[in-house]
PDB file of C-alpha atoms in Angstrom:
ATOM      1  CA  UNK A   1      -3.680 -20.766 -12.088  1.00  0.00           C
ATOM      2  CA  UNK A   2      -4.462 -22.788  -8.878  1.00  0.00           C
ATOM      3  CA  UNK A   3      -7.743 -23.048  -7.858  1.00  0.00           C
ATOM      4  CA  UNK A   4      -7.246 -25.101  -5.027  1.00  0.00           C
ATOM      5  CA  UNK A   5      -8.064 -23.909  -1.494  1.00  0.00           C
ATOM      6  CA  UNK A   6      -6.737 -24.820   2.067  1.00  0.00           C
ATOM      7  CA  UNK A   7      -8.785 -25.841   4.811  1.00  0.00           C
ATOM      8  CA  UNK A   8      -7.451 -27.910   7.491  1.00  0.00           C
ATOM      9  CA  UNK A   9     -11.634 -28.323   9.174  1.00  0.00           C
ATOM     10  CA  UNK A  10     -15.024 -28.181   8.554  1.00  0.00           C
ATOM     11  CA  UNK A  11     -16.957 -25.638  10.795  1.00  0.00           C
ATOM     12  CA  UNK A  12     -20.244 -26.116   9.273  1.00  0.00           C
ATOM     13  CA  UNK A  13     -22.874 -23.214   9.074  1.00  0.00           C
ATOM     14  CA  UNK A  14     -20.640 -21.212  11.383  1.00  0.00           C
ATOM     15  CA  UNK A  15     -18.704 -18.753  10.013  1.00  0.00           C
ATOM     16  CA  UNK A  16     -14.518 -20.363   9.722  1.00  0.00           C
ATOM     17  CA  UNK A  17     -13.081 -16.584  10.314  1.00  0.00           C
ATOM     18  CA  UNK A  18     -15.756 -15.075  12.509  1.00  0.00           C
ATOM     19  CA  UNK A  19     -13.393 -12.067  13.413  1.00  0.00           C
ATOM     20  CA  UNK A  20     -13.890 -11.147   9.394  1.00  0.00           C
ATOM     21  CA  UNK A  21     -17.584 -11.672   9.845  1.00  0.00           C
ATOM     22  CA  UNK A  22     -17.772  -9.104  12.902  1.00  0.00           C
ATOM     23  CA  UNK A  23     -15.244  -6.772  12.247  1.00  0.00           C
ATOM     24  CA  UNK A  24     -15.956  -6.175   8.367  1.00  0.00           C
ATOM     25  CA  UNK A  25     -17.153  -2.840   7.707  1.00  0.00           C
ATOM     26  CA  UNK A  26     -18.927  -1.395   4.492  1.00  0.00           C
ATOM     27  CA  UNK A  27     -19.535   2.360   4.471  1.00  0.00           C
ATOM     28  CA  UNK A  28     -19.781   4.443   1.149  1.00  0.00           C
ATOM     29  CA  UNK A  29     -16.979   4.580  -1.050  1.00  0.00           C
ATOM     30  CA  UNK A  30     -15.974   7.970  -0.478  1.00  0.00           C
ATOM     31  CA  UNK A  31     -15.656   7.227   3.275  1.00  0.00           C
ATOM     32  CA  UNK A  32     -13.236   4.275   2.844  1.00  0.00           C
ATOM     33  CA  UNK A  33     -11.084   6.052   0.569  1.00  0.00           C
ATOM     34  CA  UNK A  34     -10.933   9.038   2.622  1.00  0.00           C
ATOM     35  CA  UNK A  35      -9.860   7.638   5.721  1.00  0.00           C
ATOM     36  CA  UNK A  36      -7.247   5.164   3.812  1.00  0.00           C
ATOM     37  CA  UNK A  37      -5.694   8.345   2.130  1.00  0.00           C
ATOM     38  CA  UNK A  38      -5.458   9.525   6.310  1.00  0.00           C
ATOM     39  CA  UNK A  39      -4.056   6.765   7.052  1.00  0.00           C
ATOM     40  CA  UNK A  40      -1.329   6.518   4.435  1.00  0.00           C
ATOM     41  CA  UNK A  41      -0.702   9.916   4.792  1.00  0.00           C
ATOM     42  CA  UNK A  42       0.092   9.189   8.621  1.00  0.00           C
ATOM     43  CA  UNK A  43       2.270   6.223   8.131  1.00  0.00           C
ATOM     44  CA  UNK A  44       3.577   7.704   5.099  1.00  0.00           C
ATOM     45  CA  UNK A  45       6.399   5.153   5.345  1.00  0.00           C
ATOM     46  CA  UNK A  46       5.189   1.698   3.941  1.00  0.00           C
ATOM     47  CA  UNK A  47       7.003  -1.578   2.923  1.00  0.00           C
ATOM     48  CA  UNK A  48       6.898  -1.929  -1.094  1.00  0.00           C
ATOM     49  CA  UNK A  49       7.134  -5.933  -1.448  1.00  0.00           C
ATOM     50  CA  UNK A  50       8.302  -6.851  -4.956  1.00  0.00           C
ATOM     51  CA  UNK A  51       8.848 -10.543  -6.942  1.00  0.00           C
ATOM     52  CA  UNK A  52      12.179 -11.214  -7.498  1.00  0.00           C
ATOM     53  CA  UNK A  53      12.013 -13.391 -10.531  1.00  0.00           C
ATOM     54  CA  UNK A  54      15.402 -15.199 -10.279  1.00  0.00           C
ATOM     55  CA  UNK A  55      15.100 -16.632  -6.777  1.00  0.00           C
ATOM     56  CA  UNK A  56      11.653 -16.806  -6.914  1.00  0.00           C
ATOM     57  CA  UNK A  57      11.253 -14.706  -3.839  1.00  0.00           C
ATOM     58  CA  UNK A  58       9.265 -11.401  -2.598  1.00  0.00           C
ATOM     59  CA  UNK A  59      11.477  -9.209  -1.316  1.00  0.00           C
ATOM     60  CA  UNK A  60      10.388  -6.207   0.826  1.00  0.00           C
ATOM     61  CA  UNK A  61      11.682  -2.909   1.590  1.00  0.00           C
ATOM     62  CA  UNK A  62      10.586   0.120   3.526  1.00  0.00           C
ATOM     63  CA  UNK A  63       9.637   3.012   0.901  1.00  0.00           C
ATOM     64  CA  UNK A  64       8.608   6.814   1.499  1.00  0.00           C
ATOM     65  CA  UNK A  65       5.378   7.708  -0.526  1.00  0.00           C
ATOM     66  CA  UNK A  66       6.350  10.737  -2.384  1.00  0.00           C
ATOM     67  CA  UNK A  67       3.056  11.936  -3.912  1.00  0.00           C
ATOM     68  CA  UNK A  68      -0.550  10.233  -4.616  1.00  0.00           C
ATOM     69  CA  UNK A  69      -2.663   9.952  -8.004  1.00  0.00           C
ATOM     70  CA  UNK A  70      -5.825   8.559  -8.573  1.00  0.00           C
ATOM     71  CA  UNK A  71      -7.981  10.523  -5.986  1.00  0.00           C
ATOM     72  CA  UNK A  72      -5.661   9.300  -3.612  1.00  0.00           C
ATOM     73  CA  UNK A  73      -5.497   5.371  -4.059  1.00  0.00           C
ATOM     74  CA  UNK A  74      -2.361   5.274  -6.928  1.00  0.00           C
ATOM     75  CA  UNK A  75       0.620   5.833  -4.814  1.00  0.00           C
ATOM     76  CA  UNK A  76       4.149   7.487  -6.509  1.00  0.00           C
ATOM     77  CA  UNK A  77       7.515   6.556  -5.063  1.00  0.00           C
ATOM     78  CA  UNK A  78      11.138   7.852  -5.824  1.00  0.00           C
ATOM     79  CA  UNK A  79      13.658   5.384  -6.555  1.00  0.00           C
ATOM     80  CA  UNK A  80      17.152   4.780  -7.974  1.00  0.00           C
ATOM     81  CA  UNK A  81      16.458   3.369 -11.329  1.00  0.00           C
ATOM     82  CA  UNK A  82      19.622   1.129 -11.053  1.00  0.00           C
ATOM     83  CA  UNK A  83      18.465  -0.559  -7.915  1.00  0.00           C
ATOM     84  CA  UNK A  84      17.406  -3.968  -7.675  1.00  0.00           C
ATOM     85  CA  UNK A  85      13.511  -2.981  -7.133  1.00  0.00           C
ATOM     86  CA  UNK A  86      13.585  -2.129 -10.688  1.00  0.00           C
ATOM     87  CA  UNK A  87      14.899  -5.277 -11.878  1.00  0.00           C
ATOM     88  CA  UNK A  88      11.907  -7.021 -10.131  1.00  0.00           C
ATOM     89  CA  UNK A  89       9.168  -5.030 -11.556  1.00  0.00           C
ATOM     90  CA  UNK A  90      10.617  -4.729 -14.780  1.00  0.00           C
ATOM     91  CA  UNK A  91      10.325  -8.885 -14.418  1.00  0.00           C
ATOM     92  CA  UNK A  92       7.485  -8.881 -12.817  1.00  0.00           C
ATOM     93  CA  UNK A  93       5.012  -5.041 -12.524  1.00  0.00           C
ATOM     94  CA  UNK A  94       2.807  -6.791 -10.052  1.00  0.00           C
ATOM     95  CA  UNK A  95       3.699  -5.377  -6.253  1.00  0.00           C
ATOM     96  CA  UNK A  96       2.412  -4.759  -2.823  1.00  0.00           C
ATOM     97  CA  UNK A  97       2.481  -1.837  -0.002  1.00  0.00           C
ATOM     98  CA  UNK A  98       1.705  -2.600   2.948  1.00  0.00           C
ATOM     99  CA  UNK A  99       0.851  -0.150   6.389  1.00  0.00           C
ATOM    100  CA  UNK A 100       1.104  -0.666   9.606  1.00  0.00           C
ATOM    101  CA  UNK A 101       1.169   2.341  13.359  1.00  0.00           C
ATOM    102  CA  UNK A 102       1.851   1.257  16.588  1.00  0.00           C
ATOM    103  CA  UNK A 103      -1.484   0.487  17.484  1.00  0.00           C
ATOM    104  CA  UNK A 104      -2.140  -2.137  15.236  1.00  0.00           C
ATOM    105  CA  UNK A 105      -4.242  -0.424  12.299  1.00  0.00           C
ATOM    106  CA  UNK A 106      -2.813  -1.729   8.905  1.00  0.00           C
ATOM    107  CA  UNK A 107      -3.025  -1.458   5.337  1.00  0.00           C
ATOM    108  CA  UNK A 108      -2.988  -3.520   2.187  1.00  0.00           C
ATOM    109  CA  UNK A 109      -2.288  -2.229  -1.286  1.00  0.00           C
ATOM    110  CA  UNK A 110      -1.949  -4.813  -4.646  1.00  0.00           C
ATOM    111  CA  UNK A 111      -1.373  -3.283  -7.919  1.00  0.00           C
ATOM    112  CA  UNK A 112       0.314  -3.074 -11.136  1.00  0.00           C
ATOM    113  CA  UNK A 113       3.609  -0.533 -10.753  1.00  0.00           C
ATOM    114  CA  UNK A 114       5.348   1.503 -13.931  1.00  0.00           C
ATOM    115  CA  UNK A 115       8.642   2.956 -13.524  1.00  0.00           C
ATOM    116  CA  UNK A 116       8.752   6.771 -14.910  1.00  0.00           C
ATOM    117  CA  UNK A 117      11.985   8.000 -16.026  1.00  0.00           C
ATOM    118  CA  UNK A 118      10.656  11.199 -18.009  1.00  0.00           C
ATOM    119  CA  UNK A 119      12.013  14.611 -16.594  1.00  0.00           C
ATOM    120  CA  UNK A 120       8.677  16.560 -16.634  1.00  0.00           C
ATOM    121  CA  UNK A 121       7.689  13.420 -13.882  1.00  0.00           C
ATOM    122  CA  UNK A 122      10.636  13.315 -11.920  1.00  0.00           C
ATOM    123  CA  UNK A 123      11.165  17.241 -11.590  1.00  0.00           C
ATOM    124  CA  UNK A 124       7.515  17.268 -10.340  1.00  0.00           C
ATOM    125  CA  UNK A 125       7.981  15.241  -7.534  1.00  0.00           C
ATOM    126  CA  UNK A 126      12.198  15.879  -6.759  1.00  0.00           C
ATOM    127  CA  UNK A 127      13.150  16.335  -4.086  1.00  0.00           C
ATOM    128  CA  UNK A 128      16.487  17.485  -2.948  1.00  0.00           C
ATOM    129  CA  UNK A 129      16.687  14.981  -0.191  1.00  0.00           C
ATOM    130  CA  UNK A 130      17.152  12.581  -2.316  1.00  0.00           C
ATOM    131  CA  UNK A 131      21.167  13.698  -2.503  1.00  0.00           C
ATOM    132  CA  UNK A 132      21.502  11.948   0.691  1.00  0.00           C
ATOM    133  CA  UNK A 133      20.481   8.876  -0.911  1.00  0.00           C
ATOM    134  CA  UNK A 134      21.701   8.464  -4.342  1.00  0.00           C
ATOM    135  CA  UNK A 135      24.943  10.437  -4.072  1.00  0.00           C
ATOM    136  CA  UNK A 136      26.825  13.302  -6.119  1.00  0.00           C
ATOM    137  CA  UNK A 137      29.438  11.024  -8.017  1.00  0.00           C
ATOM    138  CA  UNK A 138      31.241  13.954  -9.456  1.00  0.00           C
ATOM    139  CA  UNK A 139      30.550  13.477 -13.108  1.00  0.00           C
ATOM    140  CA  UNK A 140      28.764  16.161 -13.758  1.00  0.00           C
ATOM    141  CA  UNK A 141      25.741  14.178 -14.737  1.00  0.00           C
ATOM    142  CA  UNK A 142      25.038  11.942 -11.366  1.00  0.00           C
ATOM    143  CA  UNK A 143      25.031  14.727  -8.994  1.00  0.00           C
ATOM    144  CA  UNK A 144      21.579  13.838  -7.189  1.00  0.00           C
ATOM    145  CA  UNK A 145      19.683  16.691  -9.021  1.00  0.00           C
ATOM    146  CA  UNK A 146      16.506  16.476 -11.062  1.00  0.00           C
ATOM    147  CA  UNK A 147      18.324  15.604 -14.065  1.00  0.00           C
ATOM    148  CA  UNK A 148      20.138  12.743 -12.551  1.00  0.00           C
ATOM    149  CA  UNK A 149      19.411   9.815 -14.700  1.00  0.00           C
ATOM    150  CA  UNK A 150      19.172   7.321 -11.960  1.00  0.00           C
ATOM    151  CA  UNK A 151      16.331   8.923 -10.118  1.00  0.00           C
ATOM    152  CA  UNK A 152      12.928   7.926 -11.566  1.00  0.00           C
ATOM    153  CA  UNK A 153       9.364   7.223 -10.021  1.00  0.00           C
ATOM    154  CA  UNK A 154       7.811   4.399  -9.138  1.00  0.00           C
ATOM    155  CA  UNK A 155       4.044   4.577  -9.906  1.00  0.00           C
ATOM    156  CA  UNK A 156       1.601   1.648  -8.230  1.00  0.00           C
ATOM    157  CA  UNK A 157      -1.558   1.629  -9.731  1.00  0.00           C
ATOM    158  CA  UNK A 158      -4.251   0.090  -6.733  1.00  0.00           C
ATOM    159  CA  UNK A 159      -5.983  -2.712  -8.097  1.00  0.00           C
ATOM    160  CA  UNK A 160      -7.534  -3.959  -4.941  1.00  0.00           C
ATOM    161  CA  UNK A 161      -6.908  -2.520  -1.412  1.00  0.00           C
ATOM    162  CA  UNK A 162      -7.688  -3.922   2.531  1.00  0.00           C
ATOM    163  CA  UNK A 163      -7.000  -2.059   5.185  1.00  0.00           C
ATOM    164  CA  UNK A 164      -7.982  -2.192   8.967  1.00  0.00           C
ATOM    165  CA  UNK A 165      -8.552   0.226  11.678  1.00  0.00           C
ATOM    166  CA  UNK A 166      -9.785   0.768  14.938  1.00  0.00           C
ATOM    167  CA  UNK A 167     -12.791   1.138  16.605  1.00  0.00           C
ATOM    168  CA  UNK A 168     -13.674   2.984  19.534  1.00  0.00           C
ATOM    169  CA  UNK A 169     -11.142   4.038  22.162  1.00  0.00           C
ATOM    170  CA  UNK A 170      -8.214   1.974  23.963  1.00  0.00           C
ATOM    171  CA  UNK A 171     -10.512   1.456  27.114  1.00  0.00           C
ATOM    172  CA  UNK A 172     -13.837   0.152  24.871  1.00  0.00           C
ATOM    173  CA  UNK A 173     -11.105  -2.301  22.658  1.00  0.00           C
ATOM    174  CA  UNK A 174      -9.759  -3.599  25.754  1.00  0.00           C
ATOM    175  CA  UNK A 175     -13.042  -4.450  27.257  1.00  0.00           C
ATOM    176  CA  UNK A 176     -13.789  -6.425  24.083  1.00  0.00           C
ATOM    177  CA  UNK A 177     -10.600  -8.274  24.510  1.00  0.00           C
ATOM    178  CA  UNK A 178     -11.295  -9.451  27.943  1.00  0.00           C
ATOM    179  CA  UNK A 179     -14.745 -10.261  27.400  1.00  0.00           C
ATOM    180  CA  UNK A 180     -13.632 -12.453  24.137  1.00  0.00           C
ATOM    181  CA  UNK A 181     -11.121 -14.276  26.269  1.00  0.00           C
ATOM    182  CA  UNK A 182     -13.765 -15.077  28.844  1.00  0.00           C
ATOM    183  CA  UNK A 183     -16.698 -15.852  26.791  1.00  0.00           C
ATOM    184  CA  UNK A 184     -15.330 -16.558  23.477  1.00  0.00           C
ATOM    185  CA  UNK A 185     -16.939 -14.404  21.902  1.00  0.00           C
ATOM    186  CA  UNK A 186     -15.049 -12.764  18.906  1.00  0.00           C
ATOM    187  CA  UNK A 187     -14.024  -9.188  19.897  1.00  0.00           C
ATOM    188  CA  UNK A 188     -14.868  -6.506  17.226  1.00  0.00           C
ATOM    189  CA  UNK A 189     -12.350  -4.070  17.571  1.00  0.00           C
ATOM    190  CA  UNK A 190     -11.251  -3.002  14.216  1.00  0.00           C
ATOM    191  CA  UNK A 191     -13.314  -1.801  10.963  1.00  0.00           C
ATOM    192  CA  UNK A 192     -11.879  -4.318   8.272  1.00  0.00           C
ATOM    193  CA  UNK A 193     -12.443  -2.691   5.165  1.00  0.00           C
ATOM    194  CA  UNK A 194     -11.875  -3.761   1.359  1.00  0.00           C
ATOM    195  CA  UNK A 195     -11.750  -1.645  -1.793  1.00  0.00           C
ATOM    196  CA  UNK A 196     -11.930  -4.280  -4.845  1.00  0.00           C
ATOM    197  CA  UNK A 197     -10.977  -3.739  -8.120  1.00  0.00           C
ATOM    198  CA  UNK A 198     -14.281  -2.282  -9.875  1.00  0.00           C
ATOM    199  CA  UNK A 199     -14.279   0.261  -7.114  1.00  0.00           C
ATOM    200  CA  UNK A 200     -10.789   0.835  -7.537  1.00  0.00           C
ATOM    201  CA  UNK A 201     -11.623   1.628 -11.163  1.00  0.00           C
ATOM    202  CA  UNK A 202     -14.867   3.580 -10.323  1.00  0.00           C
ATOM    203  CA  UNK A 203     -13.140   6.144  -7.907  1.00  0.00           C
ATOM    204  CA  UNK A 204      -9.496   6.691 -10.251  1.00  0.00           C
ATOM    205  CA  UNK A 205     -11.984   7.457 -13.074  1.00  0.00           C
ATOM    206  CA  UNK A 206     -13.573   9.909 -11.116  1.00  0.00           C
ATOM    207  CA  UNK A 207     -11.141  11.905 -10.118  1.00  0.00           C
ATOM    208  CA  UNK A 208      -9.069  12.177 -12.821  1.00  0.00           C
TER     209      UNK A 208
END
C-alpha cells in the first residue's frame, strides 16, 4: 500500500483545508449516530459504489436501503443475485454508499458487504415490490416471490462513516456565504462529522 500523499503547496502553520477545521463537529456518539440513521432514513435512496475487478473501475448505482442492523449504522439492501453488483463484491467485498438531499447535506459510508442468499434472511426483509424488478419468468421457480432464487440481500457492514449536515437556517448559511466571499473568511455552515472504525465497532457491539 501507498503511502504517498499529494500536496501541490505548503501553507505553513495555517490550516491547508480550513473549511474541515471550522466546520468539523464532535458531539457524543449517540448523537452522531442518531442523526445519521435520520438522515439515511430521509434519503433512503443512496448510490452503492462497487470495484469492478476486470476493468479496474468503481461503478455506482442508485440502491433502496431495505432494512438497517447494527444500531442503525450496517445497512441491508435487496438485490438480484445474478446482477453484475454481485460479481464485484464477490471480487472485491469492499464498497461504498453514499447520501446526498437537495440542500447539500451528504453522507459517506465504507465497509465490508456479504451477500445473503438464505430464505429465513430474504423472507424477512421481501418485499413484494420487488416483482416489478426482477420479473415472473414463468417457471414456476423465478416468479419474484420470497423463494425466488435470484433475490438475496446485500449486507454492508460500516467500517468508517462521514457525513455532513447543516447548520442553522437558510437565512444564517447564506449570511456566512456572503461574509466568506467578502472577507475570506471560511464560512461554517455544515457540521462535518466522522464515525471511525473503533467507534463503528463500539456502537454495533452495543446494540446487538
Amino acid at each position: 500500500m501507498s503511502s504517498k500523499e499529494f500536496s501541490n503547496t505548503s501553507t505553513g502553520d495555517a490550516p491547508a483545508d480550513p473549511y474541515k477545521a471550522k466546520n468539523k463537529d464532535d458531539p457524543s456518539l449517540e448523537e452522531k449516530i442518531e442523526t445519521l440513521n435520520n438522515f439515511v432514513s430521509y434519503c433512503k435512496f443512496g448510490m452503492m459504489t462497487t470495484h469492478n475487478v476486470s476493468s479496474n473501475l468503481l461503478v455506482s448505482r442508485c440502491m433502496a436501503v431495505a432494512a438497517k442492523e447494527g444500531g442503525g449504522i450496517d445497512l441491508l439492501f435487496h438485490t438480484n443475485t445474478e446482477s453484475g453488483k454481485t460479481d464485484d463484491l464477490t471480487d472485491d467485498p469492499s464498497i461504498n454508499i453514499s447520501f446526498l438531499n437537495a440542500t447539500g447535506e451528504w453522507a459517506s459510508i465504507s465497509g465490508s458487504s456479504s451477500i445473503l442468499t438464505d430464505r429465513e434472511t430474504v423472507k424477512k426483509y421481501y418485499s413484494p415490490q420487488l416483482r416489478a424488478w426482477v420479473g415472473d419468468l414463468g417457471d414456476g421457480k423465478h416468479d419474484g416471490g420470497p423463494d425466488d432464487p435470484r433475490i438475496g440481500v446485500i449486507k454492508v457492514e460500516a467500517k468508517t462513516i462521514t457525513y455532513a449536515v447543516t447548520r442553522g437556517n437558510v437565512v444564517s448559511r447564506g449570511v456566512e456565504m456572503v461574509q466568506g466571499a467578502l472577507t475570506g473568511s471560511t464560512a461554517q455552515v455544515n457540521k462535518l462529522r466522522e464515525i471511525s472504525e473503533d467507534e463503528c465497532k463500539q456502537w454495533r457491539a452495543s446494540h446487538q
